[in-house]
Structure formats: structure tokens, C-alpha cells
PDB file of C-alpha atoms in Angstrom:
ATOM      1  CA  UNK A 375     -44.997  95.739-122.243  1.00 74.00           C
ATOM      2  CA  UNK A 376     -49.037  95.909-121.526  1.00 83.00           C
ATOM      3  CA  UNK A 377     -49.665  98.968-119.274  1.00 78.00           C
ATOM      4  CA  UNK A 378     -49.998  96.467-115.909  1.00 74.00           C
ATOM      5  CA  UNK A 379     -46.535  95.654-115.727  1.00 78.00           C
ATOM      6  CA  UNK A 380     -45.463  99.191-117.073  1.00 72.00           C
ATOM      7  CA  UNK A 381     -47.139 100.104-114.066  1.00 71.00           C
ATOM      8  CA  UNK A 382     -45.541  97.505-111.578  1.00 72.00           C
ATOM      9  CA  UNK A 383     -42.113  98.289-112.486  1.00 74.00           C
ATOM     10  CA  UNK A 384     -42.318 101.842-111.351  1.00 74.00           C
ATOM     11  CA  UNK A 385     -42.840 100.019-107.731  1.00 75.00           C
ATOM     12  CA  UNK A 386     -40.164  97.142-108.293  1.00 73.00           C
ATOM     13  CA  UNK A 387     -36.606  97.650-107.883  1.00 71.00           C
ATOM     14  CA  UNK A 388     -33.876  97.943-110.139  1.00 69.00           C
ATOM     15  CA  UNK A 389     -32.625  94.149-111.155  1.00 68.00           C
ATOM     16  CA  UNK A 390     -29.111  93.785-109.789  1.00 70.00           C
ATOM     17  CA  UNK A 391     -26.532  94.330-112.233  1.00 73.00           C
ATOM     18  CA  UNK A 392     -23.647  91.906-112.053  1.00 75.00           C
ATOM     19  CA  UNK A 393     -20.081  92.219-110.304  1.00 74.00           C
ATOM     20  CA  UNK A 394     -17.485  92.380-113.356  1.00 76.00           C
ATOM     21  CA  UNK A 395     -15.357  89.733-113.275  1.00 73.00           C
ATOM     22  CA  UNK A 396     -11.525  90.085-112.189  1.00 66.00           C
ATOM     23  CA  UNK A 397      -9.096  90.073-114.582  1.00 65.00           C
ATOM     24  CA  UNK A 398      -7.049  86.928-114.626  1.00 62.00           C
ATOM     25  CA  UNK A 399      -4.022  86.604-112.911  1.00 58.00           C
ATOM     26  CA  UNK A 400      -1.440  84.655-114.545  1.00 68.00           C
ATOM     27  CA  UNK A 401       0.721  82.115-112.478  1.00 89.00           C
ATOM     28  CA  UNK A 402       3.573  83.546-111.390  1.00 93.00           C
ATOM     29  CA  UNK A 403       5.489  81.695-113.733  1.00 94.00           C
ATOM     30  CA  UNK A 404       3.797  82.624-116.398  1.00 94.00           C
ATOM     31  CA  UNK A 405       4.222  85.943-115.413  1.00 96.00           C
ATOM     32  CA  UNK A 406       7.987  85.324-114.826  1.00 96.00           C
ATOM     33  CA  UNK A 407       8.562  84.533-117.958  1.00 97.00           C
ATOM     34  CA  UNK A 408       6.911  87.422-119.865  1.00 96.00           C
ATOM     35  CA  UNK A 409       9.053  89.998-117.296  1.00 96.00           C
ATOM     36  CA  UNK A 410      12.186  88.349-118.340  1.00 97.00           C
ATOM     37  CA  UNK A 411      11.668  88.500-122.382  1.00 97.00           C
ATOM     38  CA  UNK A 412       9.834  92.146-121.446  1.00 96.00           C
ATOM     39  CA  UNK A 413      13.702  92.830-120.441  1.00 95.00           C
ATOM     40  CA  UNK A 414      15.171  91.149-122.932  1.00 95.00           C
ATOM     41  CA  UNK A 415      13.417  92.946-125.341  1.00 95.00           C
ATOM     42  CA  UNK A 416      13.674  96.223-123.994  1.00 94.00           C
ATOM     43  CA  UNK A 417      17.707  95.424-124.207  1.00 93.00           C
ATOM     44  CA  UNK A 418      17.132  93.937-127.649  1.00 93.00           C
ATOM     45  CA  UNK A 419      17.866  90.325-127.296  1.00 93.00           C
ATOM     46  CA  UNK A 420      16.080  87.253-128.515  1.00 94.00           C
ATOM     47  CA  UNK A 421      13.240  86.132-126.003  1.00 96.00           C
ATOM     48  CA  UNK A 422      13.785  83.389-123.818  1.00 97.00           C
ATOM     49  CA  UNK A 423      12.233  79.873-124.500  1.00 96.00           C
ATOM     50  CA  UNK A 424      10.401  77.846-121.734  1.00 97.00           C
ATOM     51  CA  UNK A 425      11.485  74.586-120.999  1.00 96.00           C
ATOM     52  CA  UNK A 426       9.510  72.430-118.820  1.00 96.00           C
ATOM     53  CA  UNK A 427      12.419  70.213-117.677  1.00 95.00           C
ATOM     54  CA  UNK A 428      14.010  73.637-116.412  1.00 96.00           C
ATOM     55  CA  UNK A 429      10.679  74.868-115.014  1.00 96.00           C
ATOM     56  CA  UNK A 430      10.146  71.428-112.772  1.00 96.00           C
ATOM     57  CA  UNK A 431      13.939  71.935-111.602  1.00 96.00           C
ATOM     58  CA  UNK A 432      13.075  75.645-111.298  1.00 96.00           C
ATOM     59  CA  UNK A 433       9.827  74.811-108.878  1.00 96.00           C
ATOM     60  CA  UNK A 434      11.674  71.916-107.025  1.00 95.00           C
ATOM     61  CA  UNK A 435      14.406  74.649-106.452  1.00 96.00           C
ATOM     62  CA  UNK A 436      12.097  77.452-105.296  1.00 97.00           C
ATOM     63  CA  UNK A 437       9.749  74.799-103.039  1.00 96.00           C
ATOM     64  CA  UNK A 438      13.193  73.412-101.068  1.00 96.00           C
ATOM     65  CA  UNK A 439      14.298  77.388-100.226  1.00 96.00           C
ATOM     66  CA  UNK A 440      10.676  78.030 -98.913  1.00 97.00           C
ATOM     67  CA  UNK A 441      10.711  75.381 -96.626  1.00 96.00           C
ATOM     68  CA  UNK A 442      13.911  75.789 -95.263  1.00 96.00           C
ATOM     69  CA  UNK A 443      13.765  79.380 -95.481  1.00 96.00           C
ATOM     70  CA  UNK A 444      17.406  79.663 -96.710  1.00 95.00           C
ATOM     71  CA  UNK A 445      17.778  81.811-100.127  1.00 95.00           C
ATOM     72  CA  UNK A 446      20.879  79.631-101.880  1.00 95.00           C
ATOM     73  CA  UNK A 447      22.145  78.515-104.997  1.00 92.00           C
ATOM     74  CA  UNK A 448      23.907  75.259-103.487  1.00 91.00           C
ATOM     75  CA  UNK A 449      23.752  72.811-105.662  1.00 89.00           C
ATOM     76  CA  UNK A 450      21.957  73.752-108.716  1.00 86.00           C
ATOM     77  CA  UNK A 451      24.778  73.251-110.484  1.00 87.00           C
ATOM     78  CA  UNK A 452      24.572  69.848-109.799  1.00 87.00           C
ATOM     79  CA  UNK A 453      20.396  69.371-110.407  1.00 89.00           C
ATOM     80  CA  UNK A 454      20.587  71.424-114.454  1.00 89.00           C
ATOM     81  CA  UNK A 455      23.513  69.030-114.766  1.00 88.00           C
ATOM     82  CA  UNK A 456      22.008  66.134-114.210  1.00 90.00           C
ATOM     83  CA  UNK A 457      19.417  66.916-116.926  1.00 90.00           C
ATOM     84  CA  UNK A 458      21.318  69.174-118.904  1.00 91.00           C
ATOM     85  CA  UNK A 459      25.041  67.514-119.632  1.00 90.00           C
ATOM     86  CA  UNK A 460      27.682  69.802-120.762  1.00 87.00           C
ATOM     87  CA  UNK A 461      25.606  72.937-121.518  1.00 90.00           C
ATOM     88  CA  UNK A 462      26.283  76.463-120.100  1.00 91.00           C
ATOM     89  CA  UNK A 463      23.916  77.173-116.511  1.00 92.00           C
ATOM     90  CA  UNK A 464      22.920  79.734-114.873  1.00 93.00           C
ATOM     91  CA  UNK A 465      20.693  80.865-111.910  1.00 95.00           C
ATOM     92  CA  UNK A 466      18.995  83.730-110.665  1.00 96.00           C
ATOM     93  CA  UNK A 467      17.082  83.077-107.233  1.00 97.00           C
ATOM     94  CA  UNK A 468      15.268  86.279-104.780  1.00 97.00           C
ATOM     95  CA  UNK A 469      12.814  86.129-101.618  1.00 97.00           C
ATOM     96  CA  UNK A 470      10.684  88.518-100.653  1.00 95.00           C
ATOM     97  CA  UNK A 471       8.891  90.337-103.784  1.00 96.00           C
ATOM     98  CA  UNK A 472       5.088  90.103-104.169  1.00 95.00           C
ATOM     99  CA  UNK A 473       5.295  89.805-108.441  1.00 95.00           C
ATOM    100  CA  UNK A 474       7.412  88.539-110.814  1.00 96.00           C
ATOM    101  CA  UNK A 475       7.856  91.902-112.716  1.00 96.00           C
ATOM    102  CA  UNK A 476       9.718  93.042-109.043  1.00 96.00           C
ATOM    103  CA  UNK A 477      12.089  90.458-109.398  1.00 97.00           C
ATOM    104  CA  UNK A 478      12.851  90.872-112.468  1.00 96.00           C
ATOM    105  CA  UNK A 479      13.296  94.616-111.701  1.00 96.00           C
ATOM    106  CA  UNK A 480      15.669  93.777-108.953  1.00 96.00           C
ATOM    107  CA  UNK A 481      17.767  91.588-110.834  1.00 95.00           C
ATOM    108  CA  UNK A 482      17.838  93.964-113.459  1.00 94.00           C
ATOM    109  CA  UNK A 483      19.225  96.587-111.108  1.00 94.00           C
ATOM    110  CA  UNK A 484      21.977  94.078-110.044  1.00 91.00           C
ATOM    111  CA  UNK A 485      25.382  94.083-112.300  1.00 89.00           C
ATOM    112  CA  UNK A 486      25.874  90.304-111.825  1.00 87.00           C
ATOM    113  CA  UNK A 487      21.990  89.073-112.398  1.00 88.00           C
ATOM    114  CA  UNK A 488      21.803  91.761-115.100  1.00 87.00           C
ATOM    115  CA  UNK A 489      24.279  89.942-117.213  1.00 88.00           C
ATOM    116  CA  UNK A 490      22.893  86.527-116.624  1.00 89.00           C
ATOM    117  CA  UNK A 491      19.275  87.550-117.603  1.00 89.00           C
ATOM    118  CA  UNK A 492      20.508  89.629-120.411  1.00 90.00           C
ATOM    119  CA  UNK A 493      23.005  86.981-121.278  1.00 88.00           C
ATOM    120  CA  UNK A 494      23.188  84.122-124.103  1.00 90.00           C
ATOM    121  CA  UNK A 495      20.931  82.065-122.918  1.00 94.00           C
ATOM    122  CA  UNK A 496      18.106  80.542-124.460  1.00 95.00           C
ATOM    123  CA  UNK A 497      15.710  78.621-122.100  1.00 95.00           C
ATOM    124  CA  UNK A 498      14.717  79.243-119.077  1.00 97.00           C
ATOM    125  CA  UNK A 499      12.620  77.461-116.058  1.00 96.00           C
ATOM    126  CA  UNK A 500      10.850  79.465-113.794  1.00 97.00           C
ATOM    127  CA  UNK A 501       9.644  78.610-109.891  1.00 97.00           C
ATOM    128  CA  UNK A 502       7.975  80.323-106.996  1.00 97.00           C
ATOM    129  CA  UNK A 503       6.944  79.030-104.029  1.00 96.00           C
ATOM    130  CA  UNK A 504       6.018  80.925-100.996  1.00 95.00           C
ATOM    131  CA  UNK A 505       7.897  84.354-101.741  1.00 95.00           C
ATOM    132  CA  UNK A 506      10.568  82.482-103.124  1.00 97.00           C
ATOM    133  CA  UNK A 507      11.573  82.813-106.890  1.00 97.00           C
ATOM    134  CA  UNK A 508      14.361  80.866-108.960  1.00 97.00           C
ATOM    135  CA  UNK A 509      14.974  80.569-112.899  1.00 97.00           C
ATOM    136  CA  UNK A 510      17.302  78.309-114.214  1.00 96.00           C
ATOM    137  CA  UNK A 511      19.047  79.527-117.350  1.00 95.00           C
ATOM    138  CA  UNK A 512      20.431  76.997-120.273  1.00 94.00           C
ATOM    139  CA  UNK A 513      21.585  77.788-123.257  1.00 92.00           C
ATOM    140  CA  UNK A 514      22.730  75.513-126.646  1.00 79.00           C
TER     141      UNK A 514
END
């Protein structure tokens, strides 16, 4: 650096140093899926497998309760089925909670959704849509 410019950057100001980036945020399926094998493995059962055929039933299921703002399992027996013949189902479905890691603390905290998300199953399908979550169990 010659002496001019030494001298010129005592005047200039300090060069802008850049934001940090934000961490990413996973899709909330993604993140569904690591708070249910967190769980699991916390319990000490196997992790859960995704399954995309589960996780477009899983969405479908998830979009349909958003818009008609009705939390139900009707019919989901019926949808797995249809893709799934003669294996064991389940469900788990909430509304309301801002992260997957909330759900999955809630159904945790619930006898019957405790069992089915520490249960024998070994895929799952996640969905959210609009505050509403759903995972679709299936196992062999």
C-alpha cells in the first residue's frame, strides 16, 4: 500500500461487512421425519424409512384438512389401502403447531399416538399443509 492510499483510507469508511447467511430450514417434512426417528431412537427402536408413495398420500391428506379446516382421519384407511394392499396402517394427524419437533412432542405425550409412533412400523409419509400435519405409518 503506497503512502497515498494509506493516507485515504484513514478518511474512507469501513467496507461493509456482509449479513451471515440464515441457516437453512428444512421442509417440514424433512424435519418430520428426523423428530420421529429422534423419538424412536431415544425409545430405542429402528428408525423409520421414508416412502414417497406414503409421503404424496401423507401431503394429499394434510392439503384436504387445510382446506376444509376439519382435523380427521376419515378415510385414510381407504387411500394407504389402495396403494398399500393387506399391510398394517396407521395414522397420526395434529393442527395447530408451528414445527414438526412440537408435533412430534405432542403425540409423544399422547398414550394412543405414542404407541403408533413408537410402534412396528417401518415407513412412514409425512405432510403439512397450512398448520396441518399427517404421517401415514406402514409396516411389512
Amino acid at each position: 500500500m503506497t503512502f497515498w492510499q494509506w493516507f485515504q483510507s484513514l478518511f474512507s469508511p469501513p467496507a461493509p461487512t456482509p449479513a451471515p447467511k440464515p441457516a437453512p430450514v428444512p421442509h417440514p417434512e424433512s424435519a418430520m421425519l428426523d423428530a420421529l426417528n429422534s423419538a424412536r431412537a431415544a425409545n430405542r427402536c429402528v428408525p423409520l424409512m421414508p416412502d414417497a408413495g406414503l409421503d404424496l398420500i401423507a401431503g394429499s391428506r394434510a392439503a384436504k384438512m387445510a382446506r376444509t379446516g376439519i382435523l380427521s382421519h376419515n378415510g385414510y384407511e381407504h387411500e394407504v389401502a389402495d396403494h398399500y394392499p393387506r399391510q398394517a396402517t396407521s395414522e397420526c394427524i395434529a393442527e395447530g403447531q408451528k414445527t414438526a419437533t412440537e408435533v412430534v412432542r405432542d403425540w409423544m405425550n399422547h398414550p394412543h399416538n405414542l404407541e403408533i409412533v413408537l410402534g412396528r412400523f417401518n415407513w412412514v409419509g409425512c405432510g403439512h399443509r397450512d398448520g396441518f400435519w399427517c404421517c401415514d405409518f406402514l409396516s411389512a
